[in-house]
mmCIF file of C-alpha atoms in Angstrom:
data_model
loop_
_atom_site.group_PDB
_atom_site.id
_atom_site.type_symbol
_atom_site.label_atom_id
_atom_site.label_comp_id
_atom_site.label_asym_id
_atom_site.label_seq_id
_atom_site.Cartn_x
_atom_site.Cartn_y
_atom_site.Cartn_z
ATOM 1 C CA MET A 1429 -105.773 -18.834 -112.688
ATOM 2 C CA PHE A 1430 -102.697 -19.105 -114.870
ATOM 3 C CA PRO A 1431 -101.720 -22.806 -114.681
ATOM 4 C CA SER A 1432 -98.295 -22.240 -113.119
ATOM 5 C CA THR A 1433 -98.919 -18.988 -111.191
ATOM 6 C CA PRO A 1434 -98.028 -19.307 -107.502
ATOM 7 C CA THR A 1435 -101.038 -18.715 -105.260
ATOM 8 C CA ASN A 1436 -99.016 -16.318 -103.072
ATOM 9 C CA LEU A 1437 -98.411 -13.913 -105.973
ATOM 10 C CA THR A 1438 -100.194 -10.607 -105.296
ATOM 11 C CA PRO A 1439 -101.526 -8.750 -108.358
ATOM 12 C CA VAL A 1440 -99.903 -5.367 -108.995
ATOM 13 C CA VAL A 1441 -101.885 -2.418 -110.382
ATOM 14 C CA GLY A 1442 -100.278 -0.710 -113.330
ATOM 15 C CA VAL A 1443 -101.252 2.165 -115.609
ATOM 16 C CA GLY A 1444 -100.522 3.111 -119.179
ATOM 17 C CA GLY A 1445 -101.222 6.023 -121.466
ATOM 18 C CA VAL A 1446 -101.887 6.158 -125.197
ATOM 19 C CA VAL A 1447 -100.757 9.474 -126.680
ATOM 20 C CA PHE A 1448 -101.225 10.438 -130.323
ATOM 21 C CA ASP A 1449 -99.659 13.362 -132.139
ATOM 22 C CA GLU A 1450 -101.884 16.291 -133.127
ATOM 23 C CA ASP A 1451 -102.926 14.683 -136.426
ATOM 24 C CA ARG A 1452 -103.443 11.224 -134.877
ATOM 25 C CA GLU A 1453 -101.000 9.794 -137.416
ATOM 26 C CA ARG A 1454 -98.382 8.712 -134.865
ATOM 27 C CA VAL A 1455 -98.556 7.113 -131.422
ATOM 28 C CA LEU A 1456 -96.107 7.466 -128.553
ATOM 29 C CA LEU A 1457 -94.262 4.248 -127.724
ATOM 30 C CA ILE A 1458 -91.382 3.361 -125.444
ATOM 31 C CA LYS A 1459 -88.823 0.607 -125.784
ATOM 32 C CA ARG A 1460 -88.866 -1.233 -122.463
ATOM 33 C CA GLY A 1461 -85.587 -1.069 -120.587
ATOM 34 C CA ARG A 1462 -86.556 -3.603 -117.892
ATOM 35 C CA PRO A 1463 -88.442 -6.883 -117.612
ATOM 36 C CA PRO A 1464 -91.048 -7.958 -118.328
ATOM 37 C CA ARG A 1465 -90.651 -7.729 -122.099
ATOM 38 C CA LYS A 1466 -87.344 -5.856 -121.948
ATOM 39 C CA GLY A 1467 -86.416 -4.559 -125.416
ATOM 40 C CA GLN A 1468 -89.984 -4.577 -126.753
ATOM 41 C CA TRP A 1469 -91.897 -1.483 -127.798
ATOM 42 C CA SER A 1470 -95.001 -0.717 -125.756
ATOM 43 C CA ILE A 1471 -97.292 1.955 -124.364
ATOM 44 C CA PRO A 1472 -95.602 4.087 -121.692
ATOM 45 C CA GLY A 1473 -96.676 3.290 -118.153
ATOM 46 C CA GLY A 1474 -95.774 1.634 -114.913
ATOM 47 C CA LYS A 1475 -96.844 0.750 -111.402
ATOM 48 C CA LEU A 1476 -99.344 2.655 -109.306
ATOM 49 C CA ALA A 1477 -97.742 3.916 -106.084
ATOM 50 C CA ALA A 1478 -99.523 3.551 -102.753
ATOM 51 C CA GLY A 1479 -101.742 6.560 -102.121
ATOM 52 C CA GLU A 1480 -101.454 7.789 -105.724
ATOM 53 C CA SER A 1481 -104.491 8.382 -107.931
ATOM 54 C CA LEU A 1482 -104.696 6.531 -111.242
ATOM 55 C CA VAL A 1483 -104.737 9.796 -113.206
ATOM 56 C CA HIS A 1484 -101.648 11.113 -111.405
ATOM 57 C CA ALA A 1485 -99.834 7.808 -111.951
ATOM 58 C CA VAL A 1486 -100.501 7.875 -115.710
ATOM 59 C CA ALA A 1487 -99.277 11.470 -116.061
ATOM 60 C CA ARG A 1488 -96.223 10.788 -113.864
ATOM 61 C CA GLU A 1489 -95.216 7.623 -115.723
ATOM 62 C CA ILE A 1490 -95.515 9.284 -119.135
ATOM 63 C CA LEU A 1491 -93.472 12.272 -117.956
ATOM 64 C CA GLU A 1492 -90.784 10.042 -116.402
ATOM 65 C CA GLU A 1493 -90.491 7.708 -119.395
ATOM 66 C CA THR A 1494 -90.941 10.145 -122.287
ATOM 67 C CA GLY A 1495 -90.561 13.754 -121.084
ATOM 68 C CA LEU A 1496 -94.105 14.629 -122.190
ATOM 69 C CA VAL A 1497 -96.756 16.410 -120.159
ATOM 70 C CA VAL A 1498 -100.226 14.981 -120.811
ATOM 71 C CA ARG A 1499 -103.829 15.445 -119.824
ATOM 72 C CA VAL A 1500 -105.295 12.081 -118.880
ATOM 73 C CA GLY A 1501 -108.614 11.250 -120.521
ATOM 74 C CA PRO A 1502 -110.943 8.264 -120.541
ATOM 75 C CA LEU A 1503 -110.127 4.676 -119.675
ATOM 76 C CA VAL A 1504 -109.500 2.673 -122.846
ATOM 77 C CA GLU A 1505 -109.161 -0.859 -121.494
ATOM 78 C CA VAL A 1506 -108.061 -2.975 -118.560
ATOM 79 C CA VAL A 1507 -105.370 -5.486 -119.522
ATOM 80 C CA GLU A 1508 -104.286 -8.402 -117.364
ATOM 81 C CA LEU A 1509 -100.730 -9.703 -117.767
ATOM 82 C CA MET A 1510 -99.771 -12.953 -116.053
ATOM 83 C CA SER A 1511 -96.886 -15.369 -115.986
ATOM 84 C CA GLU A 1512 -95.299 -17.614 -113.407
ATOM 85 C CA ASN A 1513 -93.345 -14.560 -112.109
ATOM 86 C CA PHE A 1514 -95.857 -11.695 -112.182
ATOM 87 C CA HIS A 1515 -99.514 -10.700 -112.287
ATOM 88 C CA TYR A 1516 -100.243 -7.144 -113.446
ATOM 89 C CA VAL A 1517 -103.628 -5.504 -113.866
ATOM 90 C CA VAL A 1518 -103.007 -2.514 -116.153
ATOM 91 C CA LEU A 1519 -105.468 0.314 -116.718
ATOM 92 C CA ASP A 1520 -104.730 2.056 -120.030
ATOM 93 C CA TYR A 1521 -105.978 5.606 -120.639
ATOM 94 C CA LEU A 1522 -106.255 7.871 -123.659
ATOM 95 C CA CYS A 1523 -104.108 10.966 -123.062
ATOM 96 C CA GLN A 1524 -103.653 14.284 -124.808
ATOM 97 C CA TRP A 1525 -100.161 15.672 -125.366
ATOM 98 C CA GLU A 1526 -99.909 19.104 -123.730
ATOM 99 C CA GLY A 1527 -96.183 19.852 -123.693
ATOM 100 C CA GLY A 1528 -92.620 18.675 -123.594
ATOM 101 C CA GLU A 1529 -90.378 16.974 -126.113
ATOM 102 C CA VAL A 1530 -89.929 13.226 -126.468
ATOM 103 C CA LYS A 1531 -86.847 11.863 -124.746
ATOM 104 C CA ALA A 1532 -86.395 8.451 -123.173
ATOM 105 C CA GLY A 1533 -86.077 8.480 -119.413
ATOM 106 C CA ASP A 1534 -86.516 6.386 -116.277
ATOM 107 C CA ASP A 1535 -86.745 2.728 -117.310
ATOM 108 C CA ALA A 1536 -87.393 3.380 -121.025
ATOM 109 C CA ALA A 1537 -84.514 2.518 -123.353
ATOM 110 C CA ASP A 1538 -86.046 4.660 -126.104
ATOM 111 C CA ALA A 1539 -89.168 6.739 -126.750
ATOM 112 C CA ALA A 1540 -90.639 7.977 -130.015
ATOM 113 C CA PHE A 1541 -93.788 8.877 -131.898
ATOM 114 C CA ILE A 1542 -94.246 5.976 -134.309
ATOM 115 C CA PRO A 1543 -96.340 6.322 -137.494
ATOM 116 C CA LEU A 1544 -99.471 4.165 -137.234
ATOM 117 C CA GLY A 1545 -98.574 2.543 -140.562
ATOM 118 C CA ASP A 1546 -95.304 1.282 -139.038
ATOM 119 C CA LEU A 1547 -96.938 -0.493 -136.082
ATOM 120 C CA PRO A 1548 -97.015 -3.934 -137.783
ATOM 121 C CA MET A 1549 -93.198 -3.830 -137.895
ATOM 122 C CA MET A 1550 -92.829 -2.937 -134.194
ATOM 123 C CA ASN A 1551 -93.393 -6.458 -132.791
ATOM 124 C CA LEU A 1552 -96.138 -5.197 -130.464
ATOM 125 C CA THR A 1553 -98.170 -7.603 -128.368
ATOM 126 C CA ASP A 1554 -101.776 -8.232 -129.351
ATOM 127 C CA ALA A 1555 -102.898 -6.403 -126.201
ATOM 128 C CA VAL A 1556 -100.871 -3.282 -127.060
ATOM 129 C CA ARG A 1557 -102.259 -3.218 -130.619
ATOM 130 C CA ARG A 1558 -105.812 -3.684 -129.320
ATOM 131 C CA VAL A 1559 -105.428 -0.820 -126.818
ATOM 132 C CA ILE A 1560 -103.954 1.514 -129.457
ATOM 133 C CA ASP A 1561 -106.786 0.695 -131.881
ATOM 134 C CA LYS A 1562 -109.450 1.310 -129.217
ATOM 135 C CA ALA A 1563 -107.748 4.551 -128.139
ATOM 136 C CA LEU A 1564 -107.680 5.754 -131.755
ATOM 137 C CA GLU A 1565 -111.417 5.099 -132.067
ATOM 138 C CA LEU A 1566 -112.041 7.125 -128.906
ATOM 139 C CA ALA A 1567 -109.787 9.951 -130.094
ATOM 140 C CA GLN A 1568 -111.538 10.111 -133.461
ATOM 141 C CA LYS A 1569 -114.872 10.438 -131.622
ATOM 142 C CA GLY A 1570 -113.437 13.403 -129.732
ATOM 143 C CA LEU A 1571 -113.423 11.704 -126.336
#
């Protein structure tokens, strides 16, 4: 347990989606408009709603935050985010872009396809970088 996490804090299930452009040279990121990590660039995603499937939640969150329609593919990784104020268990999936144009929406302050070579300058968390790298490996294998 996180040293200062209250024992009455219930974990929240979240989802995220990694979307590459057709050439796998750029990845879709959003600039978070709300806490936690407001102002940081990250993978689009959000909370799973009661009664909603994981696949539907991923597609819905990406559409709401970026305007893109995606096909949800394989699970890339499960990431656990904890602090004294929250405990999220996030399931990140590889997704394929099927339509739409990138535009920030919902709680995203910005959304864009970022060149993979620019990722070191984006101040991404280690977990986000790890998930993107694993997703790229899966995409290159055709999964």
